[in-house]
XYZ file of C-alpha atoms in Angstrom:
311
model
C 0.000 0.000 0.000
C 1.609 3.234 -1.071
C 2.087 6.027 1.480
C 0.406 9.324 0.930
C 2.663 12.317 1.311
C 0.919 15.405 2.476
C 2.463 18.673 1.381
C 1.636 22.022 2.853
C 0.064 24.508 0.491
C 2.492 27.140 -0.819
C 2.635 30.283 1.240
C 1.523 33.457 -0.319
C 4.213 36.156 -0.266
C 3.642 38.628 2.471
C 3.300 42.138 1.094
C 5.761 44.565 2.585
C 4.260 47.682 4.040
C 4.575 50.614 1.709
C 6.627 53.413 3.193
C 4.910 56.669 2.940
C 6.933 59.674 1.959
C 7.563 62.112 4.764
C 4.861 64.614 5.232
C 5.601 67.996 3.855
C 5.761 70.698 6.485
C 2.837 72.985 6.607
C 3.484 76.379 5.092
C 3.839 79.287 7.420
C 0.659 81.193 8.175
C -0.046 83.728 5.493
C 2.560 82.377 3.056
C -0.002 80.912 0.681
C -1.585 84.230 0.074
C 0.222 87.293 -1.133
C -0.324 89.974 1.438
C -0.523 93.583 0.238
C 2.577 94.445 2.261
C 4.582 91.646 0.603
C 3.442 92.712 -2.854
C 4.317 96.335 -2.110
C 7.757 95.377 -0.793
C 8.484 93.241 -3.848
C 7.437 96.027 -6.190
C 9.608 98.575 -4.355
C 12.678 96.289 -4.386
C 12.380 95.502 -8.095
C 11.689 99.139 -8.954
C 14.785 100.221 -7.037
C 16.845 97.516 -8.767
C 15.553 98.536 -12.186
C 16.348 102.183 -11.468
C 19.927 101.376 -10.487
C 20.413 99.210 -13.567
C 19.052 102.017 -15.709
C 21.467 104.517 -14.139
C 24.347 102.101 -14.709
C 23.338 101.674 -18.345
C 23.144 105.439 -18.833
C 26.557 105.920 -17.206
C 28.279 103.293 -19.350
C 26.596 104.280 -22.618
C 27.198 108.007 -22.073
C 30.882 107.407 -21.380
C 31.242 106.358 -25.051
C 29.218 109.234 -26.522
C 29.974 112.690 -27.822
C 28.461 115.661 -25.944
C 25.868 116.069 -28.693
C 24.770 112.446 -28.349
C 24.559 112.747 -24.559
C 22.001 115.553 -24.760
C 20.130 114.634 -27.937
C 20.146 110.819 -27.630
C 20.534 110.158 -23.898
C 19.066 106.647 -23.911
C 20.321 105.300 -27.212
C 23.480 103.290 -27.765
C 26.652 105.253 -28.632
C 27.529 105.546 -32.289
C 29.737 108.445 -33.419
C 32.994 107.497 -31.681
C 32.583 103.892 -32.854
C 32.029 105.042 -36.440
C 35.121 107.252 -36.184
C 37.150 104.228 -35.043
C 37.998 105.724 -31.644
C 35.463 104.233 -29.177
C 37.621 104.748 -26.049
C 38.404 108.395 -26.816
C 36.581 109.674 -23.702
C 38.422 107.292 -21.393
C 41.808 108.212 -22.851
C 40.973 111.912 -22.541
C 39.860 111.583 -18.912
C 42.844 109.422 -17.981
C 45.363 111.882 -19.438
C 43.746 115.241 -18.678
C 42.658 114.437 -15.116
C 45.883 112.650 -14.191
C 43.984 109.541 -13.195
C 47.043 107.324 -13.632
C 48.947 108.617 -10.597
C 45.665 109.166 -8.740
C 44.748 105.518 -9.269
C 48.053 104.352 -7.779
C 47.657 106.730 -4.817
C 44.125 105.506 -4.178
C 45.031 101.825 -4.330
C 47.950 102.259 -1.917
C 46.120 104.608 0.453
C 42.819 102.753 0.612
C 44.431 99.320 0.750
C 46.774 100.281 3.588
C 44.047 102.092 5.546
C 41.599 99.196 5.250
C 44.176 96.584 6.292
C 45.442 98.605 9.263
C 41.871 99.319 10.368
C 41.030 95.607 10.462
C 44.348 94.723 12.151
C 43.683 97.251 14.937
C 39.962 96.532 15.269
C 40.206 92.732 15.515
C 42.076 92.542 18.870
C 39.970 95.408 20.225
C 36.742 93.599 19.360
C 38.109 90.332 20.776
C 39.051 91.985 24.055
C 35.630 93.604 24.386
C 33.738 90.360 23.791
C 35.846 87.383 24.944
C 38.261 88.434 27.697
C 35.724 89.463 30.322
C 37.008 93.017 30.569
C 35.176 94.980 33.241
C 32.802 97.477 31.677
C 33.193 95.944 28.219
C 29.539 96.508 27.299
C 29.824 100.173 28.202
C 33.004 100.548 26.178
C 31.335 98.839 23.215
C 28.513 101.358 23.402
C 31.039 104.169 23.661
C 32.743 102.910 20.504
C 29.374 102.736 18.766
C 28.783 106.415 19.556
C 31.614 107.218 17.163
C 29.483 105.840 14.333
C 26.808 108.444 15.024
C 29.075 111.488 14.928
C 29.098 112.985 11.402
C 32.703 113.440 10.366
C 31.709 116.686 8.618
C 31.361 118.279 12.057
C 35.010 117.612 12.975
C 36.671 118.538 9.685
C 37.616 122.093 10.661
C 39.223 121.300 14.062
C 40.778 118.210 12.514
C 42.307 120.232 9.694
C 43.639 122.875 12.112
C 45.314 120.300 14.333
C 46.696 118.290 11.418
C 48.126 121.494 9.921
C 49.923 122.269 13.186
C 51.858 119.000 12.995
C 52.457 119.211 9.247
C 50.065 116.464 8.145
C 47.400 118.551 6.411
C 48.628 118.125 2.859
C 49.998 114.628 2.409
C 48.760 111.098 1.997
C 50.087 109.907 5.365
C 47.915 112.412 7.217
C 44.861 111.331 5.209
C 45.788 107.714 5.947
C 45.694 108.401 9.702
C 42.317 110.117 9.360
C 40.871 107.240 7.342
C 41.979 104.708 9.953
C 40.693 106.765 12.883
C 37.281 107.396 11.319
C 36.883 103.756 10.228
C 37.664 102.207 13.608
C 34.255 102.687 15.329
C 32.283 100.925 12.604
C 34.838 98.134 12.190
C 35.144 97.431 15.932
C 31.365 97.425 16.306
C 31.016 95.065 13.346
C 33.659 92.622 14.549
C 32.255 92.461 18.079
C 29.214 90.735 16.580
C 31.410 88.134 14.883
C 33.529 87.352 17.934
C 30.446 87.218 20.147
C 28.863 84.614 17.864
C 31.852 82.240 17.954
C 31.551 79.051 20.069
C 33.188 78.947 23.496
C 34.276 75.277 23.446
C 37.471 75.714 21.413
C 38.546 78.697 23.448
C 37.993 76.753 26.678
C 39.938 73.778 25.305
C 42.846 76.063 24.435
C 42.810 77.504 27.953
C 42.904 73.964 29.435
C 45.916 73.170 27.244
C 47.684 76.194 28.686
C 47.444 78.526 25.695
C 47.746 82.212 26.500
C 44.976 84.645 25.484
C 47.241 86.009 22.744
C 47.935 82.570 21.287
C 44.257 81.643 21.536
C 43.343 84.806 19.665
C 45.929 84.338 16.901
C 45.721 80.565 16.428
C 42.047 79.828 17.079
C 39.769 82.855 17.113
C 41.163 84.685 14.090
C 40.729 81.678 11.746
C 37.178 81.206 13.026
C 36.387 84.878 12.418
C 37.921 84.905 8.948
C 34.554 85.563 7.296
C 33.974 88.591 9.489
C 37.460 89.947 8.905
C 37.096 89.657 5.132
C 33.678 91.324 5.278
C 35.042 94.212 7.340
C 37.982 94.591 4.955
C 35.749 94.708 1.869
C 33.326 97.204 3.403
C 36.197 99.474 4.386
C 37.701 99.234 0.900
C 34.417 100.253 -0.709
C 33.745 103.081 1.735
C 37.235 104.594 1.603
C 37.509 104.250 -2.174
C 34.407 106.416 -2.625
C 35.386 109.014 -0.005
C 35.651 112.528 -1.464
C 35.137 115.279 1.109
C 38.189 114.544 3.260
C 40.387 114.210 0.174
C 39.189 117.621 -1.070
C 39.950 119.280 2.261
C 43.280 117.645 3.080
C 44.927 117.294 -0.343
C 46.065 120.275 -2.418
C 49.007 118.899 -4.423
C 48.209 117.206 -7.735
C 50.826 114.521 -7.092
C 48.940 113.392 -3.966
C 45.434 113.383 -5.432
C 43.216 110.366 -5.049
C 40.759 109.363 -7.781
C 37.820 111.205 -6.267
C 39.962 114.305 -5.627
C 41.341 114.285 -9.181
C 37.849 113.837 -10.590
C 36.613 116.818 -8.572
C 39.353 118.997 -10.064
C 38.709 117.586 -13.535
C 35.012 118.516 -13.272
C 35.680 122.234 -13.634
C 37.956 121.904 -16.665
C 35.720 119.379 -18.421
C 32.595 121.471 -17.858
C 34.333 124.594 -19.175
C 35.411 122.736 -22.340
C 32.039 120.941 -22.659
C 33.821 117.586 -22.473
C 30.897 115.875 -20.806
C 31.729 112.507 -22.365
C 35.199 112.620 -20.856
C 33.749 113.703 -17.500
C 31.326 110.782 -17.449
C 34.148 108.451 -18.467
C 36.122 109.726 -15.474
C 33.165 108.951 -13.215
C 33.019 105.443 -14.691
C 36.731 104.911 -14.009
C 36.171 105.794 -10.349
C 32.944 103.821 -9.882
C 33.487 100.625 -11.857
C 36.335 99.016 -9.806
C 34.298 98.991 -6.582
C 31.170 97.984 -8.469
C 32.956 94.960 -9.919
C 34.443 94.135 -6.501
C 31.029 94.215 -4.876
C 29.401 92.117 -7.596
C 32.136 89.468 -7.326
C 32.139 89.366 -3.515
C 28.480 90.167 -2.796
C 27.705 86.644 -1.566
C 30.658 86.682 0.818
C 29.670 90.090 2.173
C 26.069 89.045 2.793
C 27.170 85.751 4.384
C 29.600 87.549 6.640
C 27.026 90.075 7.788
C 24.544 87.271 8.470
C 27.062 85.351 10.569
C 27.703 88.447 12.612
C 24.035 88.613 13.565
C 24.082 85.156 15.182
C 23.940 86.450 18.771
């Protein structure tokens, strides 16, 4: 009699549970609808941007035009100098007649040195006010911030009198000292925000290892605050490059002129000779370097300012 082998019925595959995608976060209240205030703000920002782009276009196009084109065709592309085969005539005229060559060198050296020295002096001051537990540091920080609210136009006359007494009223070194002194309040106030936002753990670890405050500042805190230092340096470069009033007051010799000072002198001669194309070209020579610098480093500047607002 043959044996009957019983086999179990095949198992049906067990379906794996389907993983649901993570739930999307709910939008913030009011973000789905465009509020009137948001629409108004967007319109104002884009209108301001469009206006600045239009001014930049007018500046660049006019710098290649003849005086007749500037007044009769202010918004059209330049033509006459290109047809004549001399498109950069206005720039060559401004560069030679205004002495912008030597002025450019003076400005680069003066502004670069003043910006670097300002950051070098401000960094340890800001570190001491925020990280060393100096008694009355908050009051001193507020006292430094007061310097930002004093218009430098109000101190020009006594400053000029005192600088003249020590023989520094008509040279680049005297203007260098003034640039550094007037830039310190803003730079110290800016860097205090960066040093205050840095973590305390690495500084405490350095103190446990026996590092002095000076070594901790140089080896640890300065690399951590590199973004803030670069931001402060760039902002000082832009501000000092565009400075005009102090250069007009404290510089009288053509050999010491900065770009803005040389352009101010060139304005009278160009207006008298109706060389408005050359005058606008001179303005472009002064404006464009800092404009290009800001466009290239805009992201770094914004990131640095945002980091400084951490605490």
